[in-house]
Amino acid sequence: MATISWPAVPSGQVIPKTGRAGMPDVKMPITPPDTEDYRRANTAQLVSADPARPVFVMANAGSGKTKVLIDRVARLLLRREDGRVGAAPDSILCITYTKAAANEMLSRLFRTLGKWSIMRDDKLREELSRLEGRPKDAYKTDDLRAARALFARALETPGGLRIETIHAFCARILRRFPLEAGVLPGFAEIEEDEAQAIWQSVRAQAVLNASEVAPEALNVLALEGGHDGADVALNAMRFQMSVYLDFAETHAFNQAAMRAALIEGLNAPQASPAEILELEMGSQMPVGALREALISLRASGKRDDTRTANAVEAALYEEDPGRRWGCYKGAFFGAQGNAYKSLYNAEAGKDANVVALFATKDEIGSEVARVEALAAKLKLAETVERTSALLEVGLGALVAYQEEKRRRGALDFDDLIRKTRDLLTRTGMSDWVLYKLDGGISHILLDEAQDTSPEQWQLINALTEEFTAGIGAERQQDPRTLFVVGDEKQSIYSFQGAEPAQLRAQEQAYIQKDPAALSQTMEMSFRSSPEILGFVDAVWNSAPPVDIASGAQPPLTADEVTHTARRANQPGLVELWPVDERDEDEDADAWSRPVNALRSSSPKAQLASRLAKQLKAMVDRGETVWEELPTRDWQRRAMKPEDILILVRSRTGGLFDAMISALKSEGLPVAGADRLKLTDHIAVQDCLNLMRFALLPERDLTLAEILRGPFVGLVDDDRYLFRLASKRRKGETLWSRVRASDDPDVQAAERFLSGLLERRHEPPYEFLSRVLDVPGADDLTGWDKINARLGAPAHDPVEALLSRAQGFDATEPSSLQAFVAEMESKLVEIKRDLAAPEGKVRVMTVHGAKGLQAPVVVLPDTTAGPKSVSSSMFTVSDMPIWSPRKDSDIPAAEHARAVANAKSEEEFRRLLYVALTRAQDRLIIAGHWHGARPPGYHDRSWYALCGAAMSRFAEEADEDGIRRFGRVPPKDRDVFEESKAHSALPDWVFTPPRQAERQRRFGAPSSLLGRKTPVLAPFSQTRQARLRRGRIIHSLLEYLPALDPAARQAAADRYLSRLSDLTDSDRHEMNAAVFGILDAPDMQRLFRPGGRAEAAIVGSAPELPDGLIINGRVDRLVVTDDEVLIVDFKTDQPAPDRPDGVAETYRAQMAAYWAVLRRAYPGRTVRTALCWTDGPRLMFLPEEMLLEALKGAQSPV
């Protein structure tokens, strides 16, 4: 338990507003106390970040593990205490779990190094002292200089700092050693949706092939797998590919050898199930004795006797061994495969023959013993047959899957890990590869280590092997180190191969190899309030042990948990809401309401509505939350919608959608789903319908959806759709009715739809872009219409659809039909980043919220129990076995299933820990009625675990049934009322405001002419050609001077040749104009050192109108020690002969630049000139002309 103790809150009572001792509430700001716990936590962080030795850190949620990891990287880079230089940036490898985590870590590290680069000496010494725990005066000038240089050093590192995911690291290694790894140089990394598409294709082909070459195996799969069962089993093979391929490779992919290995490993009979039944249900069956026993069983008429008699009699009538066994086993086993306790009653038991055959107590009857042995033997034989059949069909799909990826030059995520592991551990080249890597990686930092799979640990162990042996171990001055940070309690990704027990095992193994390695624990949470942490401890430590059948040992879990609170003087609140009873009439309208739609009176909808109303009231009342100030003090402020995070276990089931809908109904801004199936979103369906209509306008349903959708908007069914659709002749389409209508609204729709038909041959991206970006007859774009009907949440899905269309155009034949077919066949999900609240309530899964936090966390999905594992694939002694049903489990499979269920329940509890520890100030736990009987929640559910823990703090509930631990935070106005008596009004309250200064604004130099800006002629073809000529010449004059003179002509020719619409005479004339300037002796001063092309000029000057900031760009700026030359190239034809013939616009432009730069370069001569390409000629503008232009300057309108 936590080291802070809290008194229980009496029934329904709120702790008085004055607060408890040591926990001030509204005296703001407040500073967390410097306790002994804090000093221990600070020491633990300093020791963990010390780069001198390897460290394994077990870090509680919110304990600052990311900060420690970044601190350690920074300290690795810093100059050592003895003056040695720090580690090279490219010698550090930091492995994170997600791209988002890698980006966040990299951003925070660069932010730290960037601040160091511009800090004053005293501040930098203070910062480094806090980081390393050394005295401030220990840092010499050279140390500070080295620290400031780290930012540039890190930026200039080839490839950048290596903070990346394990998959990104593997991809980099494989690209470096493609031949050694056996991969194609330049391979592509494919996403899961593309990998799934490849798999579905090869799986279908493998099944088709099996129908010809292995029909018996395919028949077994179909019979054993049931509905979709074979597909499920084959898909599971893909996700456990290494198990199956390793097993097959061991036996050279020989079916007979693999079957023999299964028989030997499982101690199964050699005979097939059919052969066993033919013997056991044939000659081994005591038919005569059974017929005699039937007489006594029938005579009794009791239930057990009749059941046994019926089964035996039916079996004796059957001739087929399989059907006979199907009947006969019904005498001994129930529907779930459980043995009956008694097969006959006392009356029939008087017959010795019945007892000899069917006794289940004392001396077991001969048939009971024989059937039990037969059932066990059959299970073993069926497991061998079933698994062999799966291997025969599935291995073909796996091999074809690998071949197809190889043909495409592609690797999926699993390939990246597997290929890199094999490269470093199994191939004949592993020693060479490790030798080459050994000189490059000196420090490895592993984040979220609890979610690292065994394969990934093998890879990391291969990299660190030399750290503790051989040459690597001899580097005493600059030791090579491993830093691992994780938390077993937060391991929630078993479906990606994570095994939390590996973390402790790896820690122990490494410490045995390297005595200098440390094991460190970080218990203090810097995130959550003391009440929340105390509640988390109680939930975790009081949870009953997981019940595991078959004598299996429970999976390794963390010991009793203790959290200490950094925010010890900032009270929080935990609430446990009651579960409302189920409405008995909930399913009354099940036939009439839409499929999967929740009834408004359903428990989930009712809970969502209650929570939304309460959250809205909390925001409206101004209930407060804590926020940390830049000074590291804390103060209260009013709650905002973005402070609320609602976490559910799953997006399916209705509660997720009901919660979002209820929040919207209450007017609370909500961010929407964090993950979305693209084609499920209505805006995406609307866009795809436009394509479907363009391909087949006769499809009435599609057209009806478009007419009512956002792009057309004929939402009045009585006025539009009913009139259009009713009383049609046979074969008459809705589209023909639309075309014939004289209704103005329908005619407008017809014009829009006809435009779609005209564009049916356009590529998908172009088709969608026109619809969305080009305004229609009503001056509204498609985006405008989507926004008006569906709002901002529709933007992300439609943008994702556009992105898919653009990618499709680049890789596939550009056809609307092919694109629609792909979108309909692929399951495309988009993930939305909800890490930044953006002013909205967030609703997401607990898995999606890993790494996030919020002042207020709500858990509404708590009443269901842990799910049993759905997997039918198990590994026994490195052998794969397929057992699709629990009643088909052999003992080894039964044991494996029990362990898997136990691990699943442990993860179920770890998921609760992650959910609880997202909360900073307030935690609301609620639940909807689950099941048919009271109490409405599963006895091993989150709600049950939280209820047991809450009993330690608040046994009784208030009038609403809510139990609370902690105190209700004051409202924002209460904070103000209490604090205003202690605060004097500042002086500025009584000081009249100064007259506002004229607002400063940016303007182009031409704005100096005010309303005198000359009106230009319309864009005739002649003027467009002149303007284009000017742009081309300007581009050449911008880039060619930077090239070696000998290379300029070739570069110009290449550039001009790409402009296919130019004639040869155009190219010749432009080339002459450009090189007339570049080659002219009197123009060389423009291109001397110190000159810049397209130089931005931004600034003000006394000669310019008040408040105006010039924002422009000059073609050429040459700055020397004594002169500044401003030059603009002009392509007018003919060019003026004298400066007074220069257009007023040009004079104003150059005068503005002259005024700004004269102020920027005091003491230097500032001159302006126009370089006319017609000539060419350099024309300097007199200073008096510039001053005259400035005198006439006007403020921009």
GROMACS .gro file of N, CA and C in nm, residues 1002-1052:
model
  153
 1002PHE      N    1   0.164   4.457  -4.225
 1002PHE     CA    2   0.258   4.428  -4.332
 1002PHE      C    3   0.200   4.474  -4.465
 1003GLY      N    4   0.288   4.514  -4.556
 1003GLY     CA    5   0.243   4.554  -4.688
 1003GLY      C    6   0.353   4.536  -4.791
 1004ALA      N    7   0.311   4.510  -4.913
 1004ALA     CA    8   0.407   4.502  -5.023
 1004ALA      C    9   0.451   4.644  -5.060
 1005PRO      N   10   0.567   4.660  -5.123
 1005PRO     CA   11   0.610   4.793  -5.164
 1005PRO      C   12   0.508   4.866  -5.250
 1006SER      N   13   0.432   4.791  -5.331
 1006SER     CA   14   0.332   4.856  -5.416
 1006SER      C   15   0.221   4.921  -5.336
 1007SER      N   16   0.207   4.881  -5.206
 1007SER     CA   17   0.102   4.941  -5.125
 1007SER      C   18   0.128   5.087  -5.097
 1008LEU      N   19   0.252   5.136  -5.120
 1008LEU     CA   20   0.283   5.277  -5.099
 1008LEU      C   21   0.207   5.366  -5.195
 1009LEU      N   22   0.161   5.311  -5.305
 1009LEU     CA   23   0.086   5.391  -5.403
 1009LEU      C   24  -0.059   5.410  -5.362
 1010GLY      N   25  -0.099   5.337  -5.254
 1010GLY     CA   26  -0.237   5.351  -5.209
 1010GLY      C   27  -0.334   5.314  -5.319
 1011ARG      N   28  -0.433   5.402  -5.344
 1011ARG     CA   29  -0.533   5.376  -5.448
 1011ARG      C   30  -0.483   5.413  -5.587
 1012LYS      N   31  -0.356   5.462  -5.598
 1012LYS     CA   32  -0.304   5.499  -5.729
 1012LYS      C   33  -0.242   5.381  -5.803
 1013THR      N   34  -0.252   5.261  -5.743
 1013THR     CA   35  -0.197   5.145  -5.811
 1013THR      C   36  -0.258   5.133  -5.949
 1014PRO      N   37  -0.178   5.126  -6.052
 1014PRO     CA   38  -0.232   5.125  -6.187
 1014PRO      C   39  -0.319   5.004  -6.212
 1015VAL      N   40  -0.428   5.029  -6.284
 1015VAL     CA   41  -0.518   4.921  -6.322
 1015VAL      C   42  -0.460   4.849  -6.441
 1016LEU      N   43  -0.438   4.718  -6.429
 1016LEU     CA   44  -0.374   4.641  -6.536
 1016LEU      C   45  -0.480   4.587  -6.631
 1017ALA      N   46  -0.440   4.566  -6.750
 1017ALA     CA   47  -0.532   4.512  -6.850
 1017ALA      C   48  -0.567   4.368  -6.816
 1018PRO      N   49  -0.680   4.323  -6.868
 1018PRO     CA   50  -0.716   4.182  -6.844
 1018PRO      C   51  -0.608   4.089  -6.895
 1019PHE      N   52  -0.616   3.961  -6.846
 1019PHE     CA   53  -0.514   3.863  -6.883
 1019PHE      C   54  -0.537   3.813  -7.026
 1020SER      N   55  -0.493   3.894  -7.120
 1020SER     CA   56  -0.498   3.848  -7.258
 1020SER      C   57  -0.386   3.746  -7.279
 1021GLN      N   58  -0.395   3.674  -7.389
 1021GLN     CA   59  -0.291   3.576  -7.417
 1021GLN      C   60  -0.155   3.641  -7.430
 1022THR      N   61  -0.154   3.762  -7.491
 1022THR     CA   62  -0.026   3.833  -7.508
 1022THR      C   63   0.034   3.866  -7.373
 1023ARG      N   64  -0.050   3.918  -7.282
 1023ARG     CA   65   0.004   3.956  -7.151
 1023ARG      C   66   0.047   3.833  -7.071
 1024GLN      N   67  -0.030   3.724  -7.082
 1024GLN     CA   68   0.010   3.600  -7.014
 1024GLN      C   69   0.146   3.552  -7.063
 1025ALA      N   70   0.168   3.561  -7.194
 1025ALA     CA   71   0.296   3.518  -7.250
 1025ALA      C   72   0.409   3.604  -7.199
 1026ARG      N   73   0.385   3.738  -7.190
 1026ARG     CA   74   0.490   3.827  -7.139
 1026ARG      C   75   0.524   3.794  -6.994
 1027LEU      N   76   0.420   3.772  -6.915
 1027LEU     CA   77   0.444   3.741  -6.774
 1027LEU      C   78   0.520   3.609  -6.760
 1028ARG      N   79   0.482   3.510  -6.840
 1028ARG     CA   80   0.552   3.382  -6.830
 1028ARG      C   81   0.697   3.397  -6.872
 1029ARG      N   82   0.721   3.476  -6.978
 1029ARG     CA   83   0.860   3.501  -7.021
 1029ARG      C   84   0.939   3.562  -6.907
 1030GLY      N   85   0.879   3.658  -6.837
 1030GLY     CA   86   0.949   3.721  -6.725
 1030GLY      C   87   0.981   3.624  -6.615
 1031ARG      N   88   0.885   3.533  -6.583
 1031ARG     CA   89   0.909   3.437  -6.475
 1031ARG      C   90   1.022   3.341  -6.512
 1032ILE      N   91   1.026   3.297  -6.638
 1032ILE     CA   92   1.131   3.203  -6.680
 1032ILE      C   93   1.268   3.269  -6.672
 1033ILE      N   94   1.278   3.392  -6.720
 1033ILE     CA   95   1.406   3.462  -6.716
 1033ILE      C   96   1.449   3.487  -6.572
 1034HIS      N   97   1.354   3.525  -6.486
 1034HIS     CA   98   1.387   3.545  -6.345
 1034HIS      C   99   1.438   3.416  -6.282
 1035SER      N  100   1.374   3.304  -6.312
 1035SER     CA  101   1.418   3.176  -6.255
 1035SER      C  102   1.561   3.144  -6.297
 1036LEU      N  103   1.592   3.164  -6.424
 1036LEU     CA  104   1.727   3.135  -6.471
 1036LEU      C  105   1.829   3.226  -6.405
 1037LEU      N  106   1.794   3.353  -6.389
 1037LEU     CA  107   1.887   3.447  -6.326
 1037LEU      C  108   1.900   3.422  -6.176
 1038GLU      N  109   1.804   3.351  -6.119
 1038GLU     CA  110   1.813   3.319  -5.977
 1038GLU      C  111   1.908   3.202  -5.952
 1039TYR      N  112   1.901   3.097  -6.037
 1039TYR     CA  113   1.974   2.975  -6.008
 1039TYR      C  114   2.107   2.961  -6.083
 1040LEU      N  115   2.118   3.015  -6.203
 1040LEU     CA  116   2.240   2.994  -6.282
 1040LEU      C  117   2.364   3.056  -6.219
 1041PRO      N  118   2.357   3.176  -6.156
 1041PRO     CA  119   2.480   3.234  -6.100
 1041PRO      C  120   2.547   3.146  -5.996
 1042ALA      N  121   2.471   3.057  -5.930
 1042ALA     CA  122   2.530   2.971  -5.827
 1042ALA      C  123   2.612   2.858  -5.888
 1043LEU      N  124   2.596   2.834  -6.018
 1043LEU     CA  125   2.668   2.725  -6.083
 1043LEU      C  126   2.803   2.772  -6.137
 1044ASP      N  127   2.890   2.675  -6.160
 1044ASP     CA  128   3.016   2.707  -6.226
 1044ASP      C  129   2.985   2.762  -6.367
 1045PRO      N  130   3.053   2.868  -6.409
 1045PRO     CA  131   3.022   2.929  -6.540
 1045PRO      C  132   3.021   2.827  -6.655
 1046ALA      N  133   3.107   2.727  -6.646
 1046ALA     CA  134   3.113   2.630  -6.755
 1046ALA      C  135   2.988   2.541  -6.761
 1047ALA      N  136   2.917   2.532  -6.650
 1047ALA     CA  137   2.801   2.443  -6.646
 1047ALA      C  138   2.670   2.517  -6.669
 1048ARG      N  139   2.676   2.649  -6.679
 1048ARG     CA  140   2.551   2.725  -6.685
 1048ARG      C  141   2.471   2.700  -6.812
 1049GLN      N  142   2.538   2.696  -6.926
 1049GLN     CA  143   2.466   2.683  -7.052
 1049GLN      C  144   2.391   2.550  -7.059
 1050ALA      N  145   2.457   2.442  -7.016
 1050ALA     CA  146   2.391   2.310  -7.020
 1050ALA      C  147   2.270   2.307  -6.928
 1051ALA      N  148   2.284   2.371  -6.811
 1051ALA     CA  149   2.171   2.375  -6.717
 1051ALA      C  150   2.055   2.455  -6.775
 1052ALA      N  151   2.087   2.566  -6.839
 1052ALA     CA  152   1.981   2.647  -6.899
 1052ALA      C  153   1.911   2.570  -7.010
   0.00000   0.00000   0.00000
